[in-house]
Every structure is written in structure tokens, then in C-alpha cells.
């Protein structure tokens, strides 16, 4: 399979999540970590938003990162001028392409929309910028209209097209069809930008890649507008583990990256969050814990160390004898089969009462209430 480029937009679409505002220091820390992990491209913000955003983008630009930096612009010269003043060499120029978006933003005047886009692309190209075109609401655009527009845009020197499922209404099968048609009829690479309104953002981006897209716009933790975007950690690990694609990204820092963005965004992740959630490698049930104790691969898709995570075997309502016994043996404690069974019942009962896992200390305390034999 082809080389895939990750273009992370945590600092742009991620920050557009309701209630999220990164400080300058947080933006710099996020950009620097993404870069040091080997993420190839960063969408660093919207230069036209004003002075604080411009200062942050300029500061990131001055870090001299290896990653390519791109700014998000509307199809107006002024936006591109702000990108230039931040020192950026790459401009993403977004244009609405669905009937509803063209109606709301251009009063349905397609000719005006095309003139404005062409003018802005020409301006950006004249300034020597790499120009990527974003089709806002591509998934609801007329496919013929979109293809014709893009075939024109190619002749203007646009270097990449971003297919945006702006309101997250596609499924992987529909995504595949729409993206494949574009890939087959365009010479420029296609980038995926998918939203998670139906929980399909990652699946849809992968479908786009299967259809020939070669770049994905991700956010750490899936942060972003409404239900968020395709999560960087999910896309990276799926490409690596399911498709066997080498991205050159240090995945062992994914958990650290997730925690950094979680703190900066003020959002706690659900424990079951794929790849980086607290429970992503936690095992409670008796059958699973016993299996993992013999061979972790029994119930893990890959080793937690690959993403900087930790395997946790925890005591709770669903625990079995094997895990409790192993926990005791690790403390040099041996229980008779009867005592072990009664301890297991206590562990289950206590866990139900407190509605959480018991700590190892709590399990040991329950054990000490029984007749113990200490191994030497
Ligand atoms: Mn978006």
C-alpha cells in the first residue's frame, strides 16, 4: 500500500471543539510533541482569527520543526495574507461545495464562489505558497459538480484536495465510493477529513485511504467540532496494525500525547477510549484475566507498550480465582481452595457495593481476614 501522510489538525479543528482554548504554551507543547513523534504535517490554526492566533502560529513556525506547517484559510485574499505574515509556506484554502453551504455562504451564487476561489488560489500561488484546497461539506456535494470543480482547480496549481465529511454523515462504504471516483479522476493527492457524528470518523478515513486517499487530517483524542474528528491515535494504530503501513511515527508516546491534549483541552477521556483510554488494556473478568496471565495476546490486539500504555489486571465483580490467586502469590500468600473461594466472593461483593474495582491493598486486606499461609 501507498505511503500515508498524517496531517494533524488538533491545533485547528481540535481547538474548535466547544469550550476548548489552548494557551500559547500548550500549543507549542502539542506541536513540538507531535513533531518529535514524527507526524509529517501540522495544521496550526487560522491566521485570520486575530493577533493571539497569529502570535501562536508564528511562534510554532519559529520552532523550526521538521513537520510541514499549514494554515487554514477561507477563500479570501486577506486570509492568505495573514498566513503569509505568520511565515507559513503552506495554505489550506477552504470553499463550501454542497448546495446548502453554497446557499448560506454565497447566496447560491456558484459563479461568484468559483471566481473568489480562483482569485484566492492565484494569489496564494503567486506568493509561492503550497496550496491545498478543502471542499467543505464534500460528502453532501453533487459528485459531478465537485469533480469538475477539482479538475479546474488542478489547472490552477492546487497541490492537494481535502475531502471533508463536514457533518459526519457518511459510512465507510459511501466514503469509499465517493473518494475512489475522485482519486481515479484527479492527478493531485486526496486527503481525508472526517467527523465523528455517527462514531464513524476513523472508519471513514480508513475507507478513504482504501479508496486511494494518501493523507489524513486527524486530531489527538478525536477532539473537534461537535462529536469530533478522526482520532490520530486510532488512525495511526489502525494503519500500523491492521494495514501494516509504516508511518515513521513513534507510537510509544501516543498515551503521553493524549494526556497532554486532554489536560490542555480540559476534557477527560472516557475510560473505554480506543488506544489511549484508561481501560484500553484493563482486564477484570475471570476468563479474560486468566487468559491474559497465560498469554496477553489472548485478549489484547497489541502490547500496551506500543502506545505507551500499561496492562492492568483489576479485581472486581467479574474477577475469577486465577487472578486473585496470582495477586496473593505475588505477595507470598497462599490460601486454601476454600479460603480462596470465599475471598473471591468477598471481592465480588465489595466491588458491587463500592461500584468500582478494588485496589490490590483492598484485596489483601480482605485476604488478611482469613487464615493465611505464607510461602517462604
Ligand atoms: Mn472539521
mmCIF file of C-alpha atoms and ligand atoms in Angstrom:
data_model
loop_
_atom_site.group_PDB
_atom_site.id
_atom_site.type_symbol
_atom_site.label_atom_id
_atom_site.label_comp_id
_atom_site.label_asym_id
_atom_site.label_seq_id
_atom_site.Cartn_x
_atom_site.Cartn_y
_atom_site.Cartn_z
ATOM 1 C CA UNK A 1 0.000 0.000 0.000
ATOM 2 C CA UNK A 2 0.972 3.615 -0.576
ATOM 3 C CA UNK A 3 2.713 5.968 1.850
ATOM 4 C CA UNK A 4 0.228 7.724 4.080
ATOM 5 C CA UNK A 5 0.697 11.203 5.435
ATOM 6 C CA UNK A 6 -0.736 12.312 8.766
ATOM 7 C CA UNK A 7 -1.756 15.971 8.782
ATOM 8 C CA UNK A 8 -2.808 16.647 12.357
ATOM 9 C CA UNK A 9 -5.329 19.408 12.996
ATOM 10 C CA UNK A 10 -5.551 19.271 16.795
ATOM 11 C CA UNK A 11 -4.484 22.919 16.864
ATOM 12 C CA UNK A 12 -7.157 23.973 14.351
ATOM 13 C CA UNK A 13 -10.249 21.720 14.235
ATOM 14 C CA UNK A 14 -9.362 20.266 17.621
ATOM 15 C CA UNK A 15 -9.364 23.681 19.219
ATOM 16 C CA UNK A 16 -12.691 24.425 17.519
ATOM 17 C CA UNK A 17 -14.272 21.925 19.919
ATOM 18 C CA UNK A 18 -16.808 23.663 22.124
ATOM 19 C CA UNK A 19 -15.183 25.072 25.245
ATOM 20 C CA UNK A 20 -11.580 24.425 24.194
ATOM 21 C CA UNK A 21 -8.954 27.191 24.077
ATOM 22 C CA UNK A 22 -5.278 26.304 24.214
ATOM 23 C CA UNK A 23 -2.721 28.700 25.663
ATOM 24 C CA UNK A 24 0.347 29.633 23.646
ATOM 25 C CA UNK A 25 2.467 27.324 25.802
ATOM 26 C CA UNK A 26 0.039 24.451 25.299
ATOM 27 C CA UNK A 27 0.001 24.957 21.538
ATOM 28 C CA UNK A 28 3.784 24.953 21.421
ATOM 29 C CA UNK A 29 3.983 21.833 23.587
ATOM 30 C CA UNK A 30 1.430 19.973 21.447
ATOM 31 C CA UNK A 31 3.114 20.969 18.184
ATOM 32 C CA UNK A 32 6.559 20.053 19.488
ATOM 33 C CA UNK A 33 5.442 16.625 20.728
ATOM 34 C CA UNK A 34 3.589 15.804 17.508
ATOM 35 C CA UNK A 35 6.695 16.812 15.579
ATOM 36 C CA UNK A 36 9.130 14.860 17.707
ATOM 37 C CA UNK A 37 6.936 11.758 17.281
ATOM 38 C CA UNK A 38 7.297 12.088 13.518
ATOM 39 C CA UNK A 39 3.898 13.458 12.453
ATOM 40 C CA UNK A 40 4.582 14.832 8.983
ATOM 41 C CA UNK A 41 2.285 17.832 8.827
ATOM 42 C CA UNK A 42 0.515 20.101 11.329
ATOM 43 C CA UNK A 43 -2.451 22.355 10.681
ATOM 44 C CA UNK A 44 -1.521 25.033 13.172
ATOM 45 C CA UNK A 45 -4.524 27.320 13.199
ATOM 46 C CA UNK A 46 -6.498 30.018 11.431
ATOM 47 C CA UNK A 47 -4.234 33.054 10.891
ATOM 48 C CA UNK A 48 -7.197 35.307 10.047
ATOM 49 C CA UNK A 49 -8.628 34.812 13.548
ATOM 50 C CA UNK A 50 -6.605 37.643 15.038
ATOM 51 C CA UNK A 51 -3.484 38.615 16.907
ATOM 52 C CA UNK A 52 -3.288 35.869 19.584
ATOM 53 C CA UNK A 53 -3.748 33.133 16.967
ATOM 54 C CA UNK A 54 -1.176 34.778 14.688
ATOM 55 C CA UNK A 55 1.330 35.037 17.533
ATOM 56 C CA UNK A 56 0.858 31.368 18.350
ATOM 57 C CA UNK A 57 1.263 30.304 14.713
ATOM 58 C CA UNK A 58 4.345 32.485 14.288
ATOM 59 C CA UNK A 59 5.817 31.075 17.498
ATOM 60 C CA UNK A 60 5.261 27.497 16.312
ATOM 61 C CA UNK A 61 6.776 28.439 12.960
ATOM 62 C CA UNK A 62 9.873 29.788 14.706
ATOM 63 C CA UNK A 63 10.426 26.438 16.461
ATOM 64 C CA UNK A 64 11.916 25.173 13.218
ATOM 65 C CA UNK A 65 10.080 21.847 13.391
ATOM 66 C CA UNK A 66 10.627 19.092 10.864
ATOM 67 C CA UNK A 67 6.879 18.878 10.184
ATOM 68 C CA UNK A 68 5.332 20.939 7.408
ATOM 69 C CA UNK A 69 3.050 23.619 8.832
ATOM 70 C CA UNK A 70 -0.165 24.633 7.153
ATOM 71 C CA UNK A 71 -2.680 27.375 7.985
ATOM 72 C CA UNK A 72 -6.431 27.224 7.426
ATOM 73 C CA UNK A 73 -7.932 29.956 5.265
ATOM 74 C CA UNK A 74 -11.248 30.912 3.774
ATOM 75 C CA UNK A 75 -11.159 31.637 0.043
ATOM 76 C CA UNK A 76 -10.324 35.314 0.537
ATOM 77 C CA UNK A 77 -7.016 37.073 -0.139
ATOM 78 C CA UNK A 78 -6.953 38.655 3.317
ATOM 79 C CA UNK A 79 -6.869 35.243 4.998
ATOM 80 C CA UNK A 80 -3.962 34.109 2.844
ATOM 81 C CA UNK A 81 -2.153 37.376 3.555
ATOM 82 C CA UNK A 82 -2.400 36.612 7.271
ATOM 83 C CA UNK A 83 -0.970 33.125 6.645
ATOM 84 C CA UNK A 84 1.953 34.728 4.846
ATOM 85 C CA UNK A 85 2.572 37.190 7.664
ATOM 86 C CA UNK A 86 2.837 34.261 10.085
ATOM 87 C CA UNK A 87 5.651 32.918 7.919
ATOM 88 C CA UNK A 88 3.720 29.882 6.712
ATOM 89 C CA UNK A 89 4.622 28.305 3.404
ATOM 90 C CA UNK A 90 1.516 26.195 3.040
ATOM 91 C CA UNK A 91 -2.062 27.421 2.782
ATOM 92 C CA UNK A 92 -5.193 25.342 3.127
ATOM 93 C CA UNK A 93 -7.962 27.190 1.287
ATOM 94 C CA UNK A 94 -11.467 26.068 2.188
ATOM 95 C CA UNK A 95 -14.513 26.507 -0.045
ATOM 96 C CA UNK A 96 -18.060 25.271 0.530
ATOM 97 C CA UNK A 97 -19.070 22.758 -2.143
ATOM 98 C CA UNK A 98 -22.521 21.481 -1.110
ATOM 99 C CA UNK A 99 -25.752 23.217 -2.173
ATOM 100 C CA UNK A 100 -26.702 24.064 1.412
ATOM 101 C CA UNK A 101 -23.290 25.568 2.187
ATOM 102 C CA UNK A 102 -23.098 27.500 -1.096
ATOM 103 C CA UNK A 103 -26.589 28.851 -0.433
ATOM 104 C CA UNK A 104 -25.753 30.005 3.088
ATOM 105 C CA UNK A 105 -22.294 31.443 2.311
ATOM 106 C CA UNK A 106 -22.631 32.620 -1.324
ATOM 107 C CA UNK A 107 -26.417 33.008 -1.611
ATOM 108 C CA UNK A 108 -26.281 30.156 -4.103
ATOM 109 C CA UNK A 109 -24.068 32.150 -6.481
ATOM 110 C CA UNK A 110 -21.764 29.398 -7.765
ATOM 111 C CA UNK A 111 -20.063 31.680 -10.305
ATOM 112 C CA UNK A 112 -19.144 34.119 -7.559
ATOM 113 C CA UNK A 113 -17.859 31.285 -5.391
ATOM 114 C CA UNK A 114 -15.650 29.980 -8.229
ATOM 115 C CA UNK A 115 -14.295 33.464 -9.045
ATOM 116 C CA UNK A 116 -13.399 34.044 -5.434
ATOM 117 C CA UNK A 117 -11.735 30.641 -5.116
ATOM 118 C CA UNK A 118 -9.718 31.088 -8.293
ATOM 119 C CA UNK A 119 -8.636 34.567 -7.268
ATOM 120 C CA UNK A 120 -7.505 33.369 -3.842
ATOM 121 C CA UNK A 121 -5.676 30.333 -5.226
ATOM 122 C CA UNK A 122 -3.914 32.535 -7.797
ATOM 123 C CA UNK A 123 -2.918 34.994 -5.091
ATOM 124 C CA UNK A 124 -1.538 32.233 -2.884
ATOM 125 C CA UNK A 125 0.331 30.623 -5.770
ATOM 126 C CA UNK A 126 1.794 33.994 -6.796
ATOM 127 C CA UNK A 127 3.173 34.290 -3.261
ATOM 128 C CA UNK A 128 4.904 30.931 -3.697
ATOM 129 C CA UNK A 129 2.660 29.013 -1.305
ATOM 130 C CA UNK A 130 1.848 25.317 -1.429
ATOM 131 C CA UNK A 131 -1.920 25.388 -1.856
ATOM 132 C CA UNK A 132 -4.240 22.684 -0.581
ATOM 133 C CA UNK A 133 -7.911 23.007 -1.389
ATOM 134 C CA UNK A 134 -10.555 21.976 1.121
ATOM 135 C CA UNK A 135 -14.011 21.043 -0.068
ATOM 136 C CA UNK A 136 -16.212 21.931 2.868
ATOM 137 C CA UNK A 137 -19.181 19.551 3.056
ATOM 138 C CA UNK A 138 -17.788 17.433 0.171
ATOM 139 C CA UNK A 139 -19.911 14.498 1.299
ATOM 140 C CA UNK A 140 -23.129 16.411 0.555
ATOM 141 C CA UNK A 141 -21.882 17.981 -2.698
ATOM 142 C CA UNK A 142 -23.133 16.941 -6.124
ATOM 143 C CA UNK A 143 -20.366 14.476 -7.109
ATOM 144 C CA UNK A 144 -20.220 15.684 -10.725
ATOM 145 C CA UNK A 145 -20.061 19.322 -9.677
ATOM 146 C CA UNK A 146 -17.304 18.553 -7.184
ATOM 147 C CA UNK A 147 -15.212 16.591 -9.673
ATOM 148 C CA UNK A 148 -15.480 19.314 -12.317
ATOM 149 C CA UNK A 149 -14.519 21.961 -9.785
ATOM 150 C CA UNK A 150 -11.472 19.965 -8.723
ATOM 151 C CA UNK A 151 -10.372 19.257 -12.271
ATOM 152 C CA UNK A 152 -10.397 23.012 -12.841
ATOM 153 C CA UNK A 153 -8.599 23.692 -9.575
ATOM 154 C CA UNK A 154 -5.825 21.299 -10.585
ATOM 155 C CA UNK A 155 -5.076 23.505 -13.574
ATOM 156 C CA UNK A 156 -4.704 26.486 -11.204
ATOM 157 C CA UNK A 157 -1.855 24.786 -9.384
ATOM 158 C CA UNK A 158 -3.679 23.373 -6.369
ATOM 159 C CA UNK A 159 -1.489 20.609 -4.915
ATOM 160 C CA UNK A 160 -3.908 18.598 -2.776
ATOM 161 C CA UNK A 161 -7.618 18.169 -2.193
ATOM 162 C CA UNK A 162 -9.200 17.670 1.217
ATOM 163 C CA UNK A 163 -12.414 15.654 1.135
ATOM 164 C CA UNK A 164 -14.432 16.884 4.121
ATOM 165 C CA UNK A 165 -17.295 14.918 5.593
ATOM 166 C CA UNK A 166 -18.111 18.097 7.449
ATOM 167 C CA UNK A 167 -21.214 16.895 9.278
ATOM 168 C CA UNK A 168 -20.091 13.280 9.575
ATOM 169 C CA UNK A 169 -22.946 11.722 7.591
ATOM 170 C CA UNK A 170 -21.047 9.135 5.572
ATOM 171 C CA UNK A 171 -20.471 5.461 6.274
ATOM 172 C CA UNK A 172 -17.323 3.627 5.126
ATOM 173 C CA UNK A 173 -18.991 2.174 2.018
ATOM 174 C CA UNK A 174 -20.303 5.518 0.778
ATOM 175 C CA UNK A 175 -16.974 7.160 1.620
ATOM 176 C CA UNK A 176 -15.119 4.551 -0.411
ATOM 177 C CA UNK A 177 -17.301 5.154 -3.476
ATOM 178 C CA UNK A 178 -17.098 8.936 -3.335
ATOM 179 C CA UNK A 179 -13.364 9.083 -2.694
ATOM 180 C CA UNK A 180 -12.477 6.390 -5.221
ATOM 181 C CA UNK A 181 -14.173 8.363 -8.004
ATOM 182 C CA UNK A 182 -12.174 11.452 -7.107
ATOM 183 C CA UNK A 183 -8.867 9.585 -6.789
ATOM 184 C CA UNK A 184 -9.397 7.921 -10.168
ATOM 185 C CA UNK A 185 -10.142 11.195 -11.904
ATOM 186 C CA UNK A 186 -7.674 13.555 -10.261
ATOM 187 C CA UNK A 187 -3.902 13.834 -10.500
ATOM 188 C CA UNK A 188 -3.466 15.540 -7.107
ATOM 189 C CA UNK A 189 -3.485 13.591 -3.835
ATOM 190 C CA UNK A 190 -6.665 13.396 -1.778
ATOM 191 C CA UNK A 191 -6.764 13.989 1.974
ATOM 192 C CA UNK A 192 -9.498 12.722 4.299
ATOM 193 C CA UNK A 193 -11.208 14.952 6.871
ATOM 194 C CA UNK A 194 -13.963 13.061 8.640
ATOM 195 C CA UNK A 195 -16.245 13.871 11.546
ATOM 196 C CA UNK A 196 -17.494 11.530 14.208
ATOM 197 C CA UNK A 197 -21.195 12.375 14.426
ATOM 198 C CA UNK A 198 -22.123 8.710 13.990
ATOM 199 C CA UNK A 199 -18.939 7.365 15.555
ATOM 200 C CA UNK A 200 -17.549 6.559 12.100
ATOM 201 C CA UNK A 201 -14.800 9.150 11.667
ATOM 202 C CA UNK A 202 -11.903 6.714 11.936
ATOM 203 C CA UNK A 203 -13.634 4.053 9.833
ATOM 204 C CA UNK A 204 -14.491 6.604 7.148
ATOM 205 C CA UNK A 205 -10.937 7.943 6.961
ATOM 206 C CA UNK A 206 -9.648 4.383 6.607
ATOM 207 C CA UNK A 207 -12.218 3.752 3.867
ATOM 208 C CA UNK A 208 -10.926 6.835 2.089
ATOM 209 C CA UNK A 209 -7.384 5.509 2.327
ATOM 210 C CA UNK A 210 -8.522 2.154 0.939
ATOM 211 C CA UNK A 211 -10.027 4.120 -1.934
ATOM 212 C CA UNK A 212 -6.684 5.806 -2.634
ATOM 213 C CA UNK A 213 -6.533 8.884 -0.414
ATOM 214 C CA UNK A 214 -2.965 9.403 0.791
ATOM 215 C CA UNK A 215 -3.332 11.892 3.627
ATOM 216 C CA UNK A 216 -5.491 12.051 6.758
ATOM 217 C CA UNK A 217 -6.455 15.064 8.815
ATOM 218 C CA UNK A 218 -6.560 13.824 12.412
ATOM 219 C CA UNK A 219 -6.886 15.229 15.928
ATOM 220 C CA UNK A 220 -5.446 13.864 19.154
ATOM 221 C CA UNK A 221 -8.196 12.152 21.209
ATOM 222 C CA UNK A 222 -10.560 12.848 18.298
ATOM 223 C CA UNK A 223 -11.038 16.364 19.676
ATOM 224 C CA UNK A 224 -13.016 18.679 17.400
ATOM 225 C CA UNK A 225 -16.281 20.240 16.326
ATOM 226 C CA UNK A 226 -19.386 18.539 17.829
ATOM 227 C CA UNK A 227 -18.584 14.820 18.178
ATOM 228 C CA UNK A 228 -15.032 15.418 16.988
ATOM 229 C CA UNK A 229 -12.739 14.179 14.244
ATOM 230 C CA UNK A 230 -10.852 11.029 13.304
ATOM 231 C CA UNK A 231 -8.518 10.394 16.248
ATOM 232 C CA UNK A 232 -4.801 10.478 15.466
ATOM 233 C CA UNK A 233 -4.073 7.559 17.801
ATOM 234 C CA UNK A 234 -6.784 5.408 16.201
ATOM 235 C CA UNK A 235 -5.771 6.192 12.632
ATOM 236 C CA UNK A 236 -2.070 5.692 13.323
ATOM 237 C CA UNK A 237 -2.529 2.376 15.136
ATOM 238 C CA UNK A 238 -5.077 1.058 12.630
ATOM 239 C CA UNK A 239 -2.771 1.873 9.725
ATOM 240 C CA UNK A 240 0.148 0.280 11.525
ATOM 241 C CA UNK A 241 -1.519 -2.811 12.993
ATOM 242 C CA UNK A 242 -4.380 -3.570 10.616
ATOM 243 C CA UNK A 243 -2.861 -2.453 7.302
ATOM 244 C CA UNK A 244 0.823 -2.890 8.152
ATOM 245 C CA UNK A 245 1.699 0.583 6.884
ATOM 246 C CA UNK A 246 4.901 2.156 8.185
ATOM 247 C CA UNK A 247 4.251 5.783 9.059
ATOM 248 C CA UNK A 248 7.550 6.638 10.737
ATOM 249 C CA UNK A 249 5.629 7.770 13.827
ATOM 250 C CA UNK A 250 6.824 6.906 17.335
ATOM 251 C CA UNK A 251 3.646 5.312 18.677
ATOM 252 C CA UNK A 252 5.130 4.715 22.136
ATOM 253 C CA UNK A 253 4.326 8.339 23.003
ATOM 254 C CA UNK A 254 0.651 8.239 21.981
ATOM 255 C CA UNK A 255 -0.540 7.970 25.575
ATOM 256 C CA UNK A 256 1.663 10.878 26.661
ATOM 257 C CA UNK A 257 0.355 12.926 23.721
ATOM 258 C CA UNK A 258 -3.227 12.043 24.605
ATOM 259 C CA UNK A 259 -2.716 13.121 28.205
ATOM 260 C CA UNK A 260 -1.108 16.395 27.145
ATOM 261 C CA UNK A 261 -4.054 17.271 24.894
ATOM 262 C CA UNK A 262 -6.559 16.031 27.454
ATOM 263 C CA UNK A 263 -5.097 18.385 30.078
ATOM 264 C CA UNK A 264 -4.838 21.301 27.655
ATOM 265 C CA UNK A 265 -8.407 20.851 26.428
ATOM 266 C CA UNK A 266 -9.781 20.343 29.932
ATOM 267 C CA UNK A 267 -11.526 17.169 28.787
ATOM 268 C CA UNK A 268 -11.382 13.808 30.496
ATOM 269 C CA UNK A 269 -11.458 10.857 28.135
ATOM 270 C CA UNK A 270 -13.932 8.054 28.709
ATOM 271 C CA UNK A 271 -12.038 5.096 30.199
ATOM 272 C CA UNK A 272 -13.016 2.932 27.218
ATOM 273 C CA UNK A 273 -11.495 5.378 24.663
ATOM 274 C CA UNK A 274 -9.758 3.315 21.993
ATOM 275 C CA UNK A 275 -5.949 3.090 22.165
ATOM 276 C CA UNK A 276 -5.357 5.650 24.942
ATOM 277 C CA UNK A 277 -8.254 5.225 27.395
ATOM 278 C CA UNK A 278 -7.557 4.207 30.979
ATOM 279 C CA UNK A 279 -9.228 0.838 30.366
ATOM 280 C CA UNK A 280 -7.776 0.192 26.905
ATOM 281 C CA UNK A 281 -5.621 -2.571 28.436
ATOM 282 C CA UNK A 282 -7.545 -3.310 31.640
ATOM 283 C CA UNK A 283 -8.864 -6.801 32.320
ATOM 284 C CA UNK A 284 -11.343 -7.667 35.030
ATOM 285 C CA UNK A 285 -13.404 -10.664 34.026
ATOM 286 C CA UNK A 286 -12.183 -14.048 35.197
ATOM 287 C CA UNK A 287 -11.955 -15.585 31.741
ATOM 288 C CA UNK A 288 -10.050 -12.635 30.290
ATOM 289 C CA UNK A 289 -7.670 -12.231 33.222
ATOM 290 C CA UNK A 290 -6.839 -15.936 33.264
ATOM 291 C CA UNK A 291 -6.182 -15.824 29.517
ATOM 292 C CA UNK A 292 -4.015 -12.709 29.728
ATOM 293 C CA UNK A 293 -1.986 -14.211 32.589
ATOM 294 C CA UNK A 294 -1.100 -17.134 30.312
ATOM 295 C CA UNK A 295 -0.626 -15.077 27.161
ATOM 296 C CA UNK A 296 -1.556 -11.379 26.866
ATOM 297 C CA UNK A 297 -2.335 -11.783 23.173
ATOM 298 C CA UNK A 298 -5.358 -13.857 24.174
ATOM 299 C CA UNK A 299 -7.299 -10.670 24.858
ATOM 300 C CA UNK A 300 -5.166 -7.821 23.545
ATOM 301 C CA UNK A 301 -4.889 -6.628 19.930
ATOM 302 C CA UNK A 302 -1.305 -5.471 20.549
ATOM 303 C CA UNK A 303 1.009 -4.880 23.502
ATOM 304 C CA UNK A 304 0.140 -1.758 25.543
ATOM 305 C CA UNK A 305 3.815 -0.679 25.499
ATOM 306 C CA UNK A 306 3.422 0.035 21.780
ATOM 307 C CA UNK A 307 1.333 3.094 22.659
ATOM 308 C CA UNK A 308 2.933 3.884 25.995
ATOM 309 C CA UNK A 309 0.063 2.213 27.844
ATOM 310 C CA UNK A 310 0.012 -0.287 30.694
ATOM 311 C CA UNK A 311 -1.699 -3.607 31.139
ATOM 312 C CA UNK A 312 -3.861 -3.625 34.265
ATOM 313 C CA UNK A 313 -5.464 -6.674 35.790
ATOM 314 C CA UNK A 314 -8.078 -5.440 38.207
ATOM 315 C CA UNK A 315 -10.223 -7.003 40.897
ATOM 316 C CA UNK A 316 -13.971 -6.572 40.612
ATOM 317 C CA UNK A 317 -17.400 -8.105 40.294
ATOM 318 C CA UNK A 318 -16.303 -10.278 37.367
ATOM 319 C CA UNK A 319 -12.964 -11.453 38.769
ATOM 320 C CA UNK A 320 -12.038 -15.126 38.789
ATOM 321 C CA UNK A 321 -9.926 -17.331 41.067
ATOM 322 C CA UNK A 322 -6.865 -17.362 38.873
ATOM 323 C CA UNK A 323 -6.221 -13.600 39.057
ATOM 324 C CA UNK A 324 -6.917 -13.360 42.795
ATOM 325 C CA UNK A 325 -4.631 -16.323 43.426
ATOM 326 C CA UNK A 326 -1.870 -14.770 41.292
ATOM 327 C CA UNK A 327 -2.223 -11.484 43.150
ATOM 328 C CA UNK A 328 -1.828 -13.251 46.504
ATOM 329 C CA UNK A 329 1.093 -15.392 45.352
ATOM 330 C CA UNK A 330 2.885 -12.215 44.207
ATOM 331 C CA UNK A 331 2.674 -11.153 47.895
ATOM 332 C CA UNK A 332 3.863 -14.542 49.080
ATOM 333 C CA UNK A 333 0.415 -15.567 50.304
ATOM 334 C CA UNK A 334 -1.191 -18.927 49.753
ATOM 335 C CA UNK A 335 -4.843 -19.613 50.600
ATOM 336 C CA UNK A 336 -6.613 -22.914 50.858
ATOM 337 C CA UNK A 337 -9.054 -23.534 47.984
ATOM 338 C CA UNK A 338 -11.976 -22.892 50.352
ATOM 339 C CA UNK A 339 -10.483 -19.630 51.659
ATOM 340 C CA UNK A 340 -9.682 -18.524 48.111
ATOM 341 C CA UNK A 341 -13.281 -19.155 47.048
ATOM 342 C CA UNK A 342 -14.630 -17.214 49.998
ATOM 343 C CA UNK A 343 -12.174 -14.361 49.326
ATOM 344 C CA UNK A 344 -13.295 -14.258 45.692
ATOM 345 C CA UNK A 345 -16.901 -13.946 46.819
ATOM 346 C CA UNK A 346 -15.932 -11.101 49.157
ATOM 347 C CA UNK A 347 -14.050 -9.314 46.379
ATOM 348 C CA UNK A 348 -17.086 -9.529 44.113
ATOM 349 C CA UNK A 349 -19.476 -8.377 46.842
ATOM 350 C CA UNK A 350 -17.286 -5.456 47.950
ATOM 351 C CA UNK A 351 -16.757 -4.303 44.397
ATOM 352 C CA UNK A 352 -20.522 -4.267 43.801
ATOM 353 C CA UNK A 353 -21.007 -2.269 46.991
ATOM 354 C CA UNK A 354 -18.433 0.397 46.111
ATOM 355 C CA UNK A 355 -19.234 0.229 42.362
ATOM 356 C CA UNK A 356 -15.590 0.219 41.283
ATOM 357 C CA UNK A 357 -12.557 -2.017 41.107
ATOM 358 C CA UNK A 358 -10.834 -2.904 44.363
ATOM 359 C CA UNK A 359 -7.208 -1.925 44.788
ATOM 360 C CA UNK A 360 -4.631 -4.630 45.446
ATOM 361 C CA UNK A 361 -4.412 -3.371 49.032
ATOM 362 C CA UNK A 362 -8.149 -3.810 49.477
ATOM 363 C CA UNK A 363 -7.974 -7.369 48.176
ATOM 364 C CA UNK A 364 -5.060 -8.109 50.516
ATOM 365 C CA UNK A 365 -6.966 -6.641 53.449
ATOM 366 C CA UNK A 366 -9.842 -8.982 52.684
ATOM 367 C CA UNK A 367 -7.340 -11.850 52.492
ATOM 368 C CA UNK A 368 -5.800 -10.990 55.872
ATOM 369 C CA UNK A 369 -9.208 -11.546 57.438
ATOM 370 C CA UNK A 370 -8.782 -15.217 56.518
ATOM 371 C CA UNK A 371 -6.432 -17.954 57.555
ATOM 372 C CA UNK A 372 -3.247 -17.372 55.586
ATOM 373 C CA UNK A 373 -0.249 -19.463 54.800
ATOM 374 C CA UNK A 374 2.901 -17.566 53.880
ATOM 375 C CA UNK A 375 5.184 -19.097 51.327
ATOM 376 C CA UNK A 376 8.886 -18.859 52.234
HETATM 377 MN MN1 LIG B 1 -13.837 19.860 10.524
#
